[in-house]
């Protein structure tokens, strides 16, 4: 069971990674084209800014799902560090449950907002596409994010302060570390 979940998770991760890479490339290409058309050709079509913005929104929400897979989201583990180490997995599991419920709630709310925006048929200014499709990025990103916590909970693959390196970086220049220490000017 664990192996099957891991295989599905890896396949989804690779697909999401490819989609995010394509979206980032699209943002780059459209932005460069917008700069070219505006400053070289002296023609301002106006659609490039809107495309770059909307594609970037999709990239952010899909990329946040990748952050769940790689445990790259910012976490506050002060409370976890003050309890005994034997409770770290339990607290991590509770945090994953809360995060999954939160992401599911955001996905549900985003989907209901998407449905509400379909009725008035609001359209974007430059592209003339229904604006509801821009807001569809919320459930499209947060739904899989909520689902990504499930394999980690079922397999017990929970990040704890013991598994995350907390050593300071050794390649930071000395003059920078002295300025960052409390009590130094």
mmCIF file with all atom_site columns, N, CA and C in Angstrom, residues 44-102:
data_model
loop_
_atom_site.group_PDB
_atom_site.id
_atom_site.type_symbol
_atom_site.label_atom_id
_atom_site.label_alt_id
_atom_site.label_comp_id
_atom_site.label_asym_id
_atom_site.label_entity_id
_atom_site.label_seq_id
_atom_site.pdbx_PDB_ins_code
_atom_site.Cartn_x
_atom_site.Cartn_y
_atom_site.Cartn_z
_atom_site.occupancy
_atom_site.B_iso_or_equiv
_atom_site.pdbx_formal_charge
_atom_site.auth_seq_id
_atom_site.auth_comp_id
_atom_site.auth_asym_id
_atom_site.auth_atom_id
_atom_site.pdbx_PDB_model_num
ATOM 1   N N  . UNK A 1 44  ? 1.575  48.816 -27.998 1.00 0.00 ? 44  UNK A N  1
ATOM 2   C CA . UNK A 1 44  ? 1.135  48.233 -26.733 1.00 0.00 ? 44  UNK A CA 1
ATOM 3   C C  . UNK A 1 44  ? -0.176 47.500 -26.911 1.00 0.00 ? 44  UNK A C  1
ATOM 4   N N  . UNK A 1 45  ? -0.090 46.185 -27.135 1.00 0.00 ? 45  UNK A N  1
ATOM 5   C CA . UNK A 1 45  ? -1.326 45.423 -27.293 1.00 0.00 ? 45  UNK A CA 1
ATOM 6   C C  . UNK A 1 45  ? -2.084 45.314 -25.972 1.00 0.00 ? 45  UNK A C  1
ATOM 7   N N  . UNK A 1 46  ? -1.378 45.205 -24.866 1.00 0.00 ? 46  UNK A N  1
ATOM 8   C CA . UNK A 1 46  ? -2.000 45.164 -23.557 1.00 0.00 ? 46  UNK A CA 1
ATOM 9   C C  . UNK A 1 46  ? -2.357 43.786 -23.051 1.00 0.00 ? 46  UNK A C  1
ATOM 10  N N  . UNK A 1 47  ? -2.423 42.807 -23.913 1.00 0.00 ? 47  UNK A N  1
ATOM 11  C CA . UNK A 1 47  ? -2.830 41.477 -23.478 1.00 0.00 ? 47  UNK A CA 1
ATOM 12  C C  . UNK A 1 47  ? -1.701 40.731 -22.790 1.00 0.00 ? 47  UNK A C  1
ATOM 13  N N  . UNK A 1 48  ? -0.452 41.095 -23.053 1.00 0.00 ? 48  UNK A N  1
ATOM 14  C CA . UNK A 1 48  ? 0.667  40.341 -22.495 1.00 0.00 ? 48  UNK A CA 1
ATOM 15  C C  . UNK A 1 48  ? 0.734  40.470 -20.969 1.00 0.00 ? 48  UNK A C  1
ATOM 16  N N  . UNK A 1 49  ? 0.435  41.660 -20.447 1.00 0.00 ? 49  UNK A N  1
ATOM 17  C CA . UNK A 1 49  ? 0.443  41.828 -18.988 1.00 0.00 ? 49  UNK A CA 1
ATOM 18  C C  . UNK A 1 49  ? -0.599 40.933 -18.332 1.00 0.00 ? 49  UNK A C  1
ATOM 19  N N  . UNK A 1 50  ? -1.773 40.884 -18.932 1.00 0.00 ? 50  UNK A N  1
ATOM 20  C CA . UNK A 1 50  ? -2.854 40.083 -18.359 1.00 0.00 ? 50  UNK A CA 1
ATOM 21  C C  . UNK A 1 50  ? -2.548 38.589 -18.443 1.00 0.00 ? 50  UNK A C  1
ATOM 22  N N  . UNK A 1 51  ? -1.997 38.143 -19.541 1.00 0.00 ? 51  UNK A N  1
ATOM 23  C CA . UNK A 1 51  ? -1.641 36.725 -19.676 1.00 0.00 ? 51  UNK A CA 1
ATOM 24  C C  . UNK A 1 51  ? -0.578 36.353 -18.649 1.00 0.00 ? 51  UNK A C  1
ATOM 25  N N  . UNK A 1 52  ? 0.453  37.188 -18.522 1.00 0.00 ? 52  UNK A N  1
ATOM 26  C CA . UNK A 1 52  ? 1.516  36.907 -17.566 1.00 0.00 ? 52  UNK A CA 1
ATOM 27  C C  . UNK A 1 52  ? 0.963  36.860 -16.142 1.00 0.00 ? 52  UNK A C  1
ATOM 28  N N  . UNK A 1 53  ? 0.075  37.768 -15.811 1.00 0.00 ? 53  UNK A N  1
ATOM 29  C CA . UNK A 1 53  ? -0.500 37.799 -14.463 1.00 0.00 ? 53  UNK A CA 1
ATOM 30  C C  . UNK A 1 53  ? -1.328 36.556 -14.179 1.00 0.00 ? 53  UNK A C  1
ATOM 31  N N  . UNK A 1 54  ? -2.192 36.176 -15.112 1.00 0.00 ? 54  UNK A N  1
ATOM 32  C CA . UNK A 1 54  ? -3.079 35.038 -14.874 1.00 0.00 ? 54  UNK A CA 1
ATOM 33  C C  . UNK A 1 54  ? -2.324 33.707 -14.882 1.00 0.00 ? 54  UNK A C  1
ATOM 34  N N  . UNK A 1 55  ? -1.352 33.579 -15.760 1.00 0.00 ? 55  UNK A N  1
ATOM 35  C CA . UNK A 1 55  ? -0.542 32.353 -15.780 1.00 0.00 ? 55  UNK A CA 1
ATOM 36  C C  . UNK A 1 55  ? 0.290  32.260 -14.503 1.00 0.00 ? 55  UNK A C  1
ATOM 37  N N  . UNK A 1 56  ? 0.759  33.403 -14.019 1.00 0.00 ? 56  UNK A N  1
ATOM 38  C CA . UNK A 1 56  ? 1.517  33.423 -12.772 1.00 0.00 ? 56  UNK A CA 1
ATOM 39  C C  . UNK A 1 56  ? 0.648  32.999 -11.591 1.00 0.00 ? 56  UNK A C  1
ATOM 40  N N  . UNK A 1 57  ? -0.619 33.383 -11.587 1.00 0.00 ? 57  UNK A N  1
ATOM 41  C CA . UNK A 1 57  ? -1.530 32.964 -10.521 1.00 0.00 ? 57  UNK A CA 1
ATOM 42  C C  . UNK A 1 57  ? -1.651 31.444 -10.514 1.00 0.00 ? 57  UNK A C  1
ATOM 43  N N  . UNK A 1 58  ? -1.832 30.848 -11.686 1.00 0.00 ? 58  UNK A N  1
ATOM 44  C CA . UNK A 1 58  ? -1.907 29.385 -11.757 1.00 0.00 ? 58  UNK A CA 1
ATOM 45  C C  . UNK A 1 58  ? -0.602 28.745 -11.306 1.00 0.00 ? 58  UNK A C  1
ATOM 46  N N  . UNK A 1 59  ? 0.512  29.338 -11.685 1.00 0.00 ? 59  UNK A N  1
ATOM 47  C CA . UNK A 1 59  ? 1.811  28.788 -11.307 1.00 0.00 ? 59  UNK A CA 1
ATOM 48  C C  . UNK A 1 59  ? 2.003  28.833 -9.791  1.00 0.00 ? 59  UNK A C  1
ATOM 49  N N  . UNK A 1 60  ? 1.555  29.892 -9.150  1.00 0.00 ? 60  UNK A N  1
ATOM 50  C CA . UNK A 1 60  ? 1.694  30.008 -7.698  1.00 0.00 ? 60  UNK A CA 1
ATOM 51  C C  . UNK A 1 60  ? 0.891  28.926 -6.990  1.00 0.00 ? 60  UNK A C  1
ATOM 52  N N  . UNK A 1 61  ? -0.366 28.743 -7.399  1.00 0.00 ? 61  UNK A N  1
ATOM 53  C CA . UNK A 1 61  ? -1.198 27.762 -6.705  1.00 0.00 ? 61  UNK A CA 1
ATOM 54  C C  . UNK A 1 61  ? -0.752 26.328 -6.977  1.00 0.00 ? 61  UNK A C  1
ATOM 55  N N  . UNK A 1 62  ? -0.323 26.046 -8.193  1.00 0.00 ? 62  UNK A N  1
ATOM 56  C CA . UNK A 1 62  ? 0.181  24.703 -8.470  1.00 0.00 ? 62  UNK A CA 1
ATOM 57  C C  . UNK A 1 62  ? 1.553  24.485 -7.825  1.00 0.00 ? 62  UNK A C  1
ATOM 58  N N  . UNK A 1 63  ? 2.354  25.527 -7.771  1.00 0.00 ? 63  UNK A N  1
ATOM 59  C CA . UNK A 1 63  ? 3.662  25.430 -7.124  1.00 0.00 ? 63  UNK A CA 1
ATOM 60  C C  . UNK A 1 63  ? 3.546  25.250 -5.615  1.00 0.00 ? 63  UNK A C  1
ATOM 61  N N  . UNK A 1 64  ? 2.490  25.790 -5.012  1.00 0.00 ? 64  UNK A N  1
ATOM 62  C CA . UNK A 1 64  ? 2.278  25.594 -3.578  1.00 0.00 ? 64  UNK A CA 1
ATOM 63  C C  . UNK A 1 64  ? 2.034  24.125 -3.277  1.00 0.00 ? 64  UNK A C  1
ATOM 64  N N  . UNK A 1 65  ? 1.398  23.435 -4.199  1.00 0.00 ? 65  UNK A N  1
ATOM 65  C CA . UNK A 1 65  ? 1.188  21.999 -4.034  1.00 0.00 ? 65  UNK A CA 1
ATOM 66  C C  . UNK A 1 65  ? 2.529  21.262 -4.059  1.00 0.00 ? 65  UNK A C  1
ATOM 67  N N  . UNK A 1 66  ? 3.437  21.694 -4.908  1.00 0.00 ? 66  UNK A N  1
ATOM 68  C CA . UNK A 1 66  ? 4.775  21.104 -4.927  1.00 0.00 ? 66  UNK A CA 1
ATOM 69  C C  . UNK A 1 66  ? 5.503  21.360 -3.611  1.00 0.00 ? 66  UNK A C  1
ATOM 70  N N  . UNK A 1 67  ? 5.233  22.515 -2.998  1.00 0.00 ? 67  UNK A N  1
ATOM 71  C CA . UNK A 1 67  ? 5.835  22.824 -1.704  1.00 0.00 ? 67  UNK A CA 1
ATOM 72  C C  . UNK A 1 67  ? 5.397  21.865 -0.618  1.00 0.00 ? 67  UNK A C  1
ATOM 73  N N  . UNK A 1 68  ? 4.153  21.380 -0.698  1.00 0.00 ? 68  UNK A N  1
ATOM 74  C CA . UNK A 1 68  ? 3.676  20.398 0.276   1.00 0.00 ? 68  UNK A CA 1
ATOM 75  C C  . UNK A 1 68  ? 4.432  19.085 0.100   1.00 0.00 ? 68  UNK A C  1
ATOM 76  N N  . UNK A 1 69  ? 4.621  18.684 -1.144  1.00 0.00 ? 69  UNK A N  1
ATOM 77  C CA . UNK A 1 69  ? 5.303  17.415 -1.407  1.00 0.00 ? 69  UNK A CA 1
ATOM 78  C C  . UNK A 1 69  ? 6.734  17.446 -0.887  1.00 0.00 ? 69  UNK A C  1
ATOM 79  N N  . UNK A 1 70  ? 7.409  18.558 -1.070  1.00 0.00 ? 70  UNK A N  1
ATOM 80  C CA . UNK A 1 70  ? 8.811  18.667 -0.668  1.00 0.00 ? 70  UNK A CA 1
ATOM 81  C C  . UNK A 1 70  ? 9.001  19.252 0.729   1.00 0.00 ? 70  UNK A C  1
ATOM 82  N N  . UNK A 1 71  ? 7.914  19.476 1.457   1.00 0.00 ? 71  UNK A N  1
ATOM 83  C CA . UNK A 1 71  ? 7.969  20.099 2.795   1.00 0.00 ? 71  UNK A CA 1
ATOM 84  C C  . UNK A 1 71  ? 8.729  21.415 2.749   1.00 0.00 ? 71  UNK A C  1
ATOM 85  N N  . UNK A 1 72  ? 8.410  22.224 1.777   1.00 0.00 ? 72  UNK A N  1
ATOM 86  C CA . UNK A 1 72  ? 9.119  23.479 1.578   1.00 0.00 ? 72  UNK A CA 1
ATOM 87  C C  . UNK A 1 72  ? 8.371  24.688 2.127   1.00 0.00 ? 72  UNK A C  1
ATOM 88  N N  . UNK A 1 73  ? 7.185  24.483 2.685   1.00 0.00 ? 73  UNK A N  1
ATOM 89  C CA . UNK A 1 73  ? 6.435  25.602 3.237   1.00 0.00 ? 73  UNK A CA 1
ATOM 90  C C  . UNK A 1 73  ? 7.018  26.011 4.579   1.00 0.00 ? 73  UNK A C  1
ATOM 91  N N  . UNK A 1 74  ? 6.864  27.267 4.885   1.00 0.00 ? 74  UNK A N  1
ATOM 92  C CA . UNK A 1 74  ? 7.358  27.797 6.141   1.00 0.00 ? 74  UNK A CA 1
ATOM 93  C C  . UNK A 1 74  ? 6.525  27.211 7.276   1.00 0.00 ? 74  UNK A C  1
ATOM 94  N N  . UNK A 1 75  ? 7.198  26.794 8.319   1.00 0.00 ? 75  UNK A N  1
ATOM 95  C CA . UNK A 1 75  ? 6.505  26.248 9.477   1.00 0.00 ? 75  UNK A CA 1
ATOM 96  C C  . UNK A 1 75  ? 7.024  26.867 10.752  1.00 0.00 ? 75  UNK A C  1
ATOM 97  N N  . UNK A 1 76  ? 6.150  27.021 11.704  1.00 0.00 ? 76  UNK A N  1
ATOM 98  C CA . UNK A 1 76  ? 6.539  27.529 13.009  1.00 0.00 ? 76  UNK A CA 1
ATOM 99  C C  . UNK A 1 76  ? 6.573  26.335 13.950  1.00 0.00 ? 76  UNK A C  1
ATOM 100 N N  . UNK A 1 77  ? 7.765  25.966 14.352  1.00 0.00 ? 77  UNK A N  1
ATOM 101 C CA . UNK A 1 77  ? 7.908  24.764 15.172  1.00 0.00 ? 77  UNK A CA 1
ATOM 102 C C  . UNK A 1 77  ? 8.370  25.066 16.592  1.00 0.00 ? 77  UNK A C  1
ATOM 103 N N  . UNK A 1 78  ? 8.116  26.269 17.056  1.00 0.00 ? 78  UNK A N  1
ATOM 104 C CA . UNK A 1 78  ? 8.530  26.638 18.401  1.00 0.00 ? 78  UNK A CA 1
ATOM 105 C C  . UNK A 1 78  ? 7.821  25.764 19.430  1.00 0.00 ? 78  UNK A C  1
ATOM 106 N N  . UNK A 1 79  ? 6.528  25.565 19.268  1.00 0.00 ? 79  UNK A N  1
ATOM 107 C CA . UNK A 1 79  ? 5.773  24.749 20.215  1.00 0.00 ? 79  UNK A CA 1
ATOM 108 C C  . UNK A 1 79  ? 6.235  23.301 20.174  1.00 0.00 ? 79  UNK A C  1
ATOM 109 N N  . UNK A 1 80  ? 6.491  22.805 18.982  1.00 0.00 ? 80  UNK A N  1
ATOM 110 C CA . UNK A 1 80  ? 6.920  21.410 18.844  1.00 0.00 ? 80  UNK A CA 1
ATOM 111 C C  . UNK A 1 80  ? 8.270  21.195 19.523  1.00 0.00 ? 80  UNK A C  1
ATOM 112 N N  . UNK A 1 81  ? 9.136  22.171 19.461  1.00 0.00 ? 81  UNK A N  1
ATOM 113 C CA . UNK A 1 81  ? 10.472 22.024 20.054  1.00 0.00 ? 81  UNK A CA 1
ATOM 114 C C  . UNK A 1 81  ? 10.457 22.034 21.581  1.00 0.00 ? 81  UNK A C  1
ATOM 115 N N  . UNK A 1 82  ? 9.397  22.566 22.210  1.00 0.00 ? 82  UNK A N  1
ATOM 116 C CA . UNK A 1 82  ? 9.392  22.613 23.675  1.00 0.00 ? 82  UNK A CA 1
ATOM 117 C C  . UNK A 1 82  ? 8.769  21.364 24.303  1.00 0.00 ? 82  UNK A C  1
ATOM 118 N N  . UNK A 1 83  ? 8.121  20.531 23.485  1.00 0.00 ? 83  UNK A N  1
ATOM 119 C CA . UNK A 1 83  ? 7.557  19.284 24.014  1.00 0.00 ? 83  UNK A CA 1
ATOM 120 C C  . UNK A 1 83  ? 8.576  18.162 23.812  1.00 0.00 ? 83  UNK A C  1
ATOM 121 N N  . UNK A 1 84  ? 8.456  17.091 24.557  1.00 0.00 ? 84  UNK A N  1
ATOM 122 C CA . UNK A 1 84  ? 9.399  15.969 24.398  1.00 0.00 ? 84  UNK A CA 1
ATOM 123 C C  . UNK A 1 84  ? 9.369  15.401 22.969  1.00 0.00 ? 84  UNK A C  1
ATOM 124 N N  . UNK A 1 85  ? 10.482 14.851 22.551  1.00 0.00 ? 85  UNK A N  1
ATOM 125 C CA . UNK A 1 85  ? 10.644 14.361 21.181  1.00 0.00 ? 85  UNK A CA 1
ATOM 126 C C  . UNK A 1 85  ? 9.662  13.249 20.826  1.00 0.00 ? 85  UNK A C  1
ATOM 127 N N  . UNK A 1 86  ? 9.200  12.492 21.809  1.00 0.00 ? 86  UNK A N  1
ATOM 128 C CA . UNK A 1 86  ? 8.281  11.389 21.502  1.00 0.00 ? 86  UNK A CA 1
ATOM 129 C C  . UNK A 1 86  ? 6.920  11.886 21.021  1.00 0.00 ? 86  UNK A C  1
ATOM 130 N N  . UNK A 1 87  ? 6.604  13.160 21.253  1.00 0.00 ? 87  UNK A N  1
ATOM 131 C CA . UNK A 1 87  ? 5.328  13.719 20.803  1.00 0.00 ? 87  UNK A CA 1
ATOM 132 C C  . UNK A 1 87  ? 5.442  14.466 19.472  1.00 0.00 ? 87  UNK A C  1
ATOM 133 N N  . UNK A 1 88  ? 6.638  14.565 18.925  1.00 0.00 ? 88  UNK A N  1
ATOM 134 C CA . UNK A 1 88  ? 6.831  15.331 17.698  1.00 0.00 ? 88  UNK A CA 1
ATOM 135 C C  . UNK A 1 88  ? 6.012  14.787 16.539  1.00 0.00 ? 88  UNK A C  1
ATOM 136 N N  . UNK A 1 89  ? 6.000  13.485 16.353  1.00 0.00 ? 89  UNK A N  1
ATOM 137 C CA . UNK A 1 89  ? 5.218  12.887 15.248  1.00 0.00 ? 89  UNK A CA 1
ATOM 138 C C  . UNK A 1 89  ? 3.726  13.139 15.441  1.00 0.00 ? 89  UNK A C  1
ATOM 139 N N  . UNK A 1 90  ? 3.267  13.058 16.669  1.00 0.00 ? 90  UNK A N  1
ATOM 140 C CA . UNK A 1 90  ? 1.846  13.281 16.942  1.00 0.00 ? 90  UNK A CA 1
ATOM 141 C C  . UNK A 1 90  ? 1.471  14.732 16.618  1.00 0.00 ? 90  UNK A C  1
ATOM 142 N N  . UNK A 1 91  ? 2.279  15.674 17.093  1.00 0.00 ? 91  UNK A N  1
ATOM 143 C CA . UNK A 1 91  ? 2.002  17.083 16.806  1.00 0.00 ? 91  UNK A CA 1
ATOM 144 C C  . UNK A 1 91  ? 2.137  17.381 15.320  1.00 0.00 ? 91  UNK A C  1
ATOM 145 N N  . UNK A 1 92  ? 3.117  16.763 14.669  1.00 0.00 ? 92  UNK A N  1
ATOM 146 C CA . UNK A 1 92  ? 3.254  16.926 13.223  1.00 0.00 ? 92  UNK A CA 1
ATOM 147 C C  . UNK A 1 92  ? 2.041  16.393 12.487  1.00 0.00 ? 92  UNK A C  1
ATOM 148 N N  . UNK A 1 93  ? 1.528  15.248 12.931  1.00 0.00 ? 93  UNK A N  1
ATOM 149 C CA . UNK A 1 93  ? 0.328  14.686 12.325  1.00 0.00 ? 93  UNK A CA 1
ATOM 150 C C  . UNK A 1 93  ? -0.877 15.587 12.506  1.00 0.00 ? 93  UNK A C  1
ATOM 151 N N  . UNK A 1 94  ? -1.004 16.171 13.702  1.00 0.00 ? 94  UNK A N  1
ATOM 152 C CA . UNK A 1 94  ? -2.101 17.114 13.943  1.00 0.00 ? 94  UNK A CA 1
ATOM 153 C C  . UNK A 1 94  ? -1.959 18.342 13.048  1.00 0.00 ? 94  UNK A C  1
ATOM 154 N N  . UNK A 1 95  ? -0.741 18.834 12.903  1.00 0.00 ? 95  UNK A N  1
ATOM 155 C CA . UNK A 1 95  ? -0.503 19.985 12.022  1.00 0.00 ? 95  UNK A CA 1
ATOM 156 C C  . UNK A 1 95  ? -0.859 19.641 10.580  1.00 0.00 ? 95  UNK A C  1
ATOM 157 N N  . UNK A 1 96  ? -0.514 18.423 10.118  1.00 0.00 ? 96  UNK A N  1
ATOM 158 C CA . UNK A 1 96  ? -0.863 18.005 8.765   1.00 0.00 ? 96  UNK A CA 1
ATOM 159 C C  . UNK A 1 96  ? -2.375 17.920 8.586   1.00 0.00 ? 96  UNK A C  1
ATOM 160 N N  . UNK A 1 97  ? -3.077 17.426 9.615   1.00 0.00 ? 97  UNK A N  1
ATOM 161 C CA . UNK A 1 97  ? -4.536 17.350 9.534   1.00 0.00 ? 97  UNK A CA 1
ATOM 162 C C  . UNK A 1 97  ? -5.133 18.750 9.430   1.00 0.00 ? 97  UNK A C  1
ATOM 163 N N  . UNK A 1 98  ? -4.654 19.678 10.270  1.00 0.00 ? 98  UNK A N  1
ATOM 164 C CA . UNK A 1 98  ? -5.147 21.052 10.193  1.00 0.00 ? 98  UNK A CA 1
ATOM 165 C C  . UNK A 1 98  ? -4.843 21.679 8.833   1.00 0.00 ? 98  UNK A C  1
ATOM 166 N N  . UNK A 1 99  ? -3.643 21.438 8.325   1.00 0.00 ? 99  UNK A N  1
ATOM 167 C CA . UNK A 1 99  ? -3.270 21.992 7.019   1.00 0.00 ? 99  UNK A CA 1
ATOM 168 C C  . UNK A 1 99  ? -4.139 21.409 5.911   1.00 0.00 ? 99  UNK A C  1
ATOM 169 N N  . UNK A 1 100 ? -4.399 20.108 5.963   1.00 0.00 ? 100 UNK A N  1
ATOM 170 C CA . UNK A 1 100 ? -5.248 19.473 4.948   1.00 0.00 ? 100 UNK A CA 1
ATOM 171 C C  . UNK A 1 100 ? -6.670 20.017 5.007   1.00 0.00 ? 100 UNK A C  1
ATOM 172 N N  . UNK A 1 101 ? -7.204 20.178 6.219   1.00 0.00 ? 101 UNK A N  1
ATOM 173 C CA . UNK A 1 101 ? -8.556 20.721 6.371   1.00 0.00 ? 101 UNK A CA 1
ATOM 174 C C  . UNK A 1 101 ? -8.600 22.168 5.880   1.00 0.00 ? 101 UNK A C  1
ATOM 175 N N  . UNK A 1 102 ? -7.574 22.947 6.205   1.00 0.00 ? 102 UNK A N  1
ATOM 176 C CA . UNK A 1 102 ? -7.520 24.340 5.753   1.00 0.00 ? 102 UNK A CA 1
ATOM 177 C C  . UNK A 1 102 ? -7.475 24.415 4.232   1.00 0.00 ? 102 UNK A C  1
#
